[in-house]
Amino acid sequence: MNLPIGVIDSGVGGLTVAKEVARQLPKETMIYIGDTARCPYGPRTVEEVRRFTWQMVEQLLQWDIKMLVIACNTATAVTLEELQAQLDIPVVGVIRPGAIAALNETSSGEIAVIGTEGTIHSGAYPETIRAIQGEQVTVHNLACPPFVPLVEQNRTSKQDAYKIVEETLRPLQQYRYDTLILGCTHYPILKAVIQEVVGGGVSVISSGQETAREMSTILQHNGIHNQSEEAPAHIFYTSGEVLPFVEKVERWMKITTPDVRQISFLSSTMNHD
């Protein structure tokens, strides 16, 4: 089935998932919407996150997508069950795949999760981990509000980010965790700095790989994987400025001259050919 996969995120962080999807599912076409104008979602109310997510979803449904990927942990925590219940296409979030990857990795049974305020306050990761593994695993949660702005502002080098990352993660030093879940799809862009701060003895998990693996299984199981030999033509939409988004797609996804367009949720004028 040669229909596109829809990917939504609060901003550019979901590109870390899109990159892994492009690597594991090279025949699949993606339409990506990054709501950069209203990013971050983490501090927003549940009602705002739900409304913004549905606006992106309703737009993607007009383009006849065959699968929806919520490449945002905050939006996954708030809307995944609702979207799965209401849509007649497969809907994949990033929390369960990240939890599975961490459970496969940990040997001590002590896992730390970092994310936005919205994701952490939702309790989605501890609930998901307990649902899979019972009570055998200890989960430590920490909200990291400074991290998304660092990524959105391109301040991801060690020189720019190390001190902020070190200070933000300091509360985790009291725990003996061996696995750290990056519970926000922006965070893998800071992974090298985060790994240096937590040390080599901690496995740092991002959900992109496991999410793409789950997508592949669902596509095959439902017989909706793309069998065309044509190269996919991904389209990226941003509700913010186009040029900075183009630069991030080029750098992170290694796509030259990507097709990036602006989208507005304040009016019905949305450019899609």
Coordinates of C-alpha atoms in Angstrom, one line a residue:
M1 CA 0.0 0.0 0.0
N2 CA 1.7 3.1 -1.2
L3 CA 0.0 5.6 1.1
P4 CA 2.1 7.8 3.4
I5 CA 2.7 7.4 7.1
G6 CA 1.8 10.5 9.2
V7 CA 4.3 11.6 11.9
I8 CA 3.5 14.4 14.4
D9 CA 5.6 16.1 17.0
S10 CA 5.6 19.3 19.1
G11 CA 8.6 20.5 17.1
V12 CA 11.8 19.1 15.6
G13 CA 12.4 16.3 18.2
G14 CA 10.3 13.8 16.2
L15 CA 12.9 14.0 13.4
T16 CA 14.9 11.6 15.6
V17 CA 12.1 9.1 15.1
A18 CA 11.6 9.9 11.5
K19 CA 15.3 9.4 10.9
E20 CA 15.1 5.9 12.3
V21 CA 11.9 5.1 10.3
A22 CA 13.7 6.2 7.1
R23 CA 16.6 3.9 8.0
Q24 CA 14.5 0.8 8.9
L25 CA 11.6 1.4 6.4
P26 CA 13.4 3.0 3.4
K27 CA 10.4 2.4 1.0
E28 CA 7.9 4.3 3.2
T29 CA 6.9 7.9 2.5
M30 CA 6.4 10.2 5.5
I31 CA 4.4 13.3 6.0
Y32 CA 5.7 15.0 9.1
I33 CA 4.2 17.9 11.0
G34 CA 6.3 19.7 13.6
D35 CA 4.3 22.2 15.6
T36 CA 7.3 24.4 16.3
A37 CA 5.2 27.6 16.7
R38 CA 3.6 26.1 19.8
C39 CA 6.5 24.1 21.1
P40 CA 7.2 22.9 23.8
Y41 CA 4.1 20.9 24.8
G42 CA 5.6 19.7 28.1
P43 CA 4.4 22.7 30.3
R44 CA 1.0 22.9 28.5
T45 CA -2.3 21.7 29.9
V46 CA -3.7 18.4 29.0
E47 CA -6.5 20.2 27.1
E48 CA -4.1 22.2 25.1
V49 CA -1.9 19.1 24.2
R50 CA -5.1 17.2 23.2
R51 CA -6.4 20.1 21.0
F52 CA -3.1 20.7 19.3
T53 CA -2.5 17.0 18.7
W54 CA -6.0 16.5 17.2
Q55 CA -5.4 19.6 14.9
M56 CA -2.3 17.9 13.4
V57 CA -4.1 14.5 13.2
E58 CA -7.1 15.9 11.4
Q59 CA -4.9 17.6 8.8
L60 CA -3.0 14.3 8.2
L61 CA -6.2 12.3 7.8
Q62 CA -7.1 14.6 4.9
W63 CA -4.0 13.3 3.1
D64 CA -5.1 9.7 3.4
I65 CA -2.3 8.4 5.7
K66 CA -2.2 4.6 6.4
M67 CA -0.6 4.9 9.8
L68 CA -0.1 7.6 12.5
V69 CA 3.0 7.9 14.6
I70 CA 2.9 10.2 17.6
A71 CA 6.6 11.1 17.8
C72 CA 6.1 13.1 20.9
N73 CA 6.1 11.6 24.4
T74 CA 3.8 14.3 25.9
A75 CA 1.2 13.9 23.1
T76 CA 1.6 10.1 23.4
A77 CA 0.9 10.2 27.1
V78 CA -2.2 12.4 26.6
T79 CA -3.8 11.1 23.4
L80 CA -2.6 7.7 22.4
E81 CA -5.5 5.6 23.8
E82 CA -8.0 8.1 22.5
L83 CA -6.6 8.2 19.0
Q84 CA -6.3 4.4 18.9
A85 CA -9.9 4.1 19.9
Q86 CA -11.2 6.6 17.4
L87 CA -9.1 6.1 14.3
D88 CA -9.4 3.2 11.9
I89 CA -5.7 3.2 11.0
P90 CA -2.9 1.9 13.2
V91 CA -1.6 4.5 15.8
V92 CA 1.9 4.1 17.3
G93 CA 3.3 6.1 20.2
V94 CA 6.8 6.3 21.5
I95 CA 6.4 5.4 25.2
R96 CA 5.8 1.7 25.0
P97 CA 8.7 1.0 22.5
G98 CA 11.0 3.0 24.8
A99 CA 9.9 1.1 27.8
I100 CA 10.4 -2.2 26.1
A101 CA 13.9 -1.2 25.0
A102 CA 14.9 -0.2 28.5
L103 CA 13.5 -3.4 30.1
N104 CA 15.6 -5.4 27.6
E105 CA 18.7 -3.4 28.5
T106 CA 18.6 -3.1 32.3
S107 CA 20.3 -5.7 34.5
S108 CA 19.8 -4.0 37.9
G109 CA 16.1 -3.4 37.4
E110 CA 16.6 0.2 38.2
I111 CA 15.6 2.6 35.4
A112 CA 15.6 6.4 35.2
V113 CA 13.3 8.3 32.9
I114 CA 13.8 11.9 31.9
G115 CA 11.2 13.9 30.0
T116 CA 9.0 17.0 29.8
E117 CA 6.9 18.1 32.7
G118 CA 3.8 16.8 30.9
T119 CA 5.3 13.3 30.3
I120 CA 6.7 12.9 33.8
H121 CA 3.6 14.1 35.6
S122 CA 1.4 11.7 33.5
G123 CA 3.2 8.7 35.0
A124 CA 3.1 7.1 31.6
Y125 CA 6.5 5.4 31.7
P126 CA 6.2 3.8 35.2
E127 CA 2.7 2.6 34.4
T128 CA 3.8 1.1 31.0
I129 CA 6.9 -0.5 32.6
R130 CA 4.8 -2.0 35.4
A131 CA 2.2 -3.3 33.0
I132 CA 5.0 -5.1 31.1
Q133 CA 7.2 -6.2 33.9
G134 CA 5.1 -6.2 37.1
E135 CA 6.6 -4.7 40.2
Q136 CA 10.1 -6.0 39.7
V137 CA 11.5 -2.7 38.3
T138 CA 12.2 0.6 40.1
V139 CA 11.6 3.7 38.0
H140 CA 13.0 7.1 38.9
N141 CA 11.4 10.1 37.1
L142 CA 12.9 13.5 36.4
A143 CA 11.4 16.4 34.4
C144 CA 14.0 18.3 32.4
P145 CA 12.3 21.6 31.2
P146 CA 15.5 23.2 29.8
F147 CA 16.3 20.4 27.3
V148 CA 13.7 21.1 24.6
P149 CA 14.5 24.8 24.3
L150 CA 18.2 23.8 23.9
V151 CA 17.4 21.6 21.0
E152 CA 14.9 24.0 19.3
Q153 CA 17.5 26.7 19.6
N154 CA 20.3 24.5 18.2
R155 CA 22.4 24.8 21.4
T156 CA 23.3 21.1 21.5
S157 CA 27.1 21.1 21.5
K158 CA 29.0 20.2 24.6
Q159 CA 30.2 23.8 24.9
D160 CA 26.6 25.1 24.9
A161 CA 24.8 22.3 26.7
Y162 CA 27.0 20.5 29.2
K163 CA 26.6 22.7 32.2
I164 CA 22.8 22.9 31.8
V165 CA 22.5 19.1 31.3
E166 CA 24.8 18.4 34.3
E167 CA 22.8 20.7 36.6
T168 CA 19.4 19.4 35.4
L169 CA 20.4 15.7 35.9
R170 CA 21.9 16.2 39.3
P171 CA 18.9 14.9 41.2
L172 CA 19.4 11.5 39.6
Q173 CA 22.9 11.1 41.2
Q174 CA 21.3 9.7 44.4
Y175 CA 20.0 6.6 42.5
R176 CA 21.9 3.5 41.2
Y177 CA 20.1 3.2 37.9
D178 CA 21.9 1.4 35.0
T179 CA 19.5 2.5 32.2
L180 CA 18.2 5.9 31.3
I181 CA 15.2 6.4 29.0
L182 CA 15.2 9.6 27.0
G183 CA 11.5 10.2 27.4
C184 CA 11.3 13.0 24.9
T185 CA 12.1 12.7 21.2
H186 CA 14.1 16.0 21.4
Y187 CA 16.5 14.5 23.8
P188 CA 18.4 12.1 21.5
I189 CA 19.9 15.2 19.9
L190 CA 21.6 15.8 23.2
K191 CA 22.5 12.2 23.7
A192 CA 26.3 12.6 23.5
V193 CA 26.2 15.2 26.2
I194 CA 23.7 13.3 28.4
Q195 CA 25.9 10.1 28.1
E196 CA 29.0 12.0 29.2
V197 CA 27.2 13.4 32.2
V198 CA 25.7 10.1 33.4
G199 CA 28.8 8.1 32.6
G200 CA 29.6 5.0 30.5
G201 CA 28.0 2.6 33.0
V202 CA 24.5 3.8 32.1
S203 CA 22.8 2.7 28.9
V204 CA 21.0 5.6 27.3
I205 CA 17.8 4.6 25.5
S206 CA 16.0 6.5 22.8
S207 CA 12.7 5.2 21.5
G208 CA 13.3 5.7 17.8
Q209 CA 14.7 2.3 17.0
E210 CA 12.1 0.4 18.8
T211 CA 9.3 2.5 17.5
A212 CA 10.4 1.9 13.9
R213 CA 10.6 -1.8 14.6
E214 CA 7.1 -1.8 16.0
M215 CA 5.9 0.1 12.9
S216 CA 7.5 -2.5 10.6
T217 CA 5.7 -5.3 12.4
I218 CA 2.3 -3.6 12.2
L219 CA 2.8 -2.7 8.5
Q220 CA 3.7 -6.2 7.6
H221 CA 1.0 -7.8 9.8
N222 CA -1.7 -5.6 8.2
G223 CA -0.3 -6.0 4.7
I224 CA 0.0 -2.2 4.2
H225 CA 3.7 -1.9 3.7
N226 CA 4.9 -0.1 0.6
Q227 CA 6.0 -2.4 -2.2
S228 CA 6.8 0.3 -4.7
E229 CA 10.3 0.6 -6.0
E230 CA 10.0 4.4 -6.3
A231 CA 12.1 6.4 -3.8
P232 CA 9.9 8.0 -1.1
A233 CA 9.3 11.7 -1.3
H234 CA 9.0 12.9 2.3
I235 CA 7.2 16.1 3.0
F236 CA 7.8 18.1 6.2
Y237 CA 5.5 20.8 7.6
T238 CA 6.3 23.3 10.3
S239 CA 4.0 25.7 12.0
G240 CA 7.0 28.0 12.7
E241 CA 9.8 29.4 10.5
V242 CA 10.7 27.3 7.5
L243 CA 14.4 28.0 7.1
P244 CA 15.6 26.8 10.6
F245 CA 13.4 23.7 10.1
V246 CA 15.1 23.0 6.7
E247 CA 18.5 23.3 8.3
K248 CA 17.6 20.8 11.0
V249 CA 16.1 18.2 8.5
E250 CA 19.3 18.5 6.4
R251 CA 21.6 18.1 9.4
W252 CA 19.8 15.4 11.4
M253 CA 18.2 13.3 8.6
K254 CA 20.9 13.9 6.0
I255 CA 18.4 14.9 3.4
T256 CA 19.6 17.5 0.9
T257 CA 17.0 20.2 -0.1
P258 CA 14.2 18.6 1.8
D259 CA 10.6 19.5 1.0
V260 CA 9.7 21.7 3.9
R261 CA 6.4 23.7 3.9
Q262 CA 4.7 26.0 6.4
I263 CA 1.4 25.1 7.9
S264 CA -1.0 27.2 10.0
F265 CA -3.5 25.8 12.4
L266 CA -5.1 29.3 12.8
S267 CA -6.7 29.1 9.3
S268 CA -7.7 26.5 6.8
T269 CA -5.1 27.5 4.2
M270 CA -2.6 24.6 4.2
N271 CA -0.3 24.0 1.3
H272 CA -0.3 20.4 0.2
D273 CA -0.1 19.5 -3.5

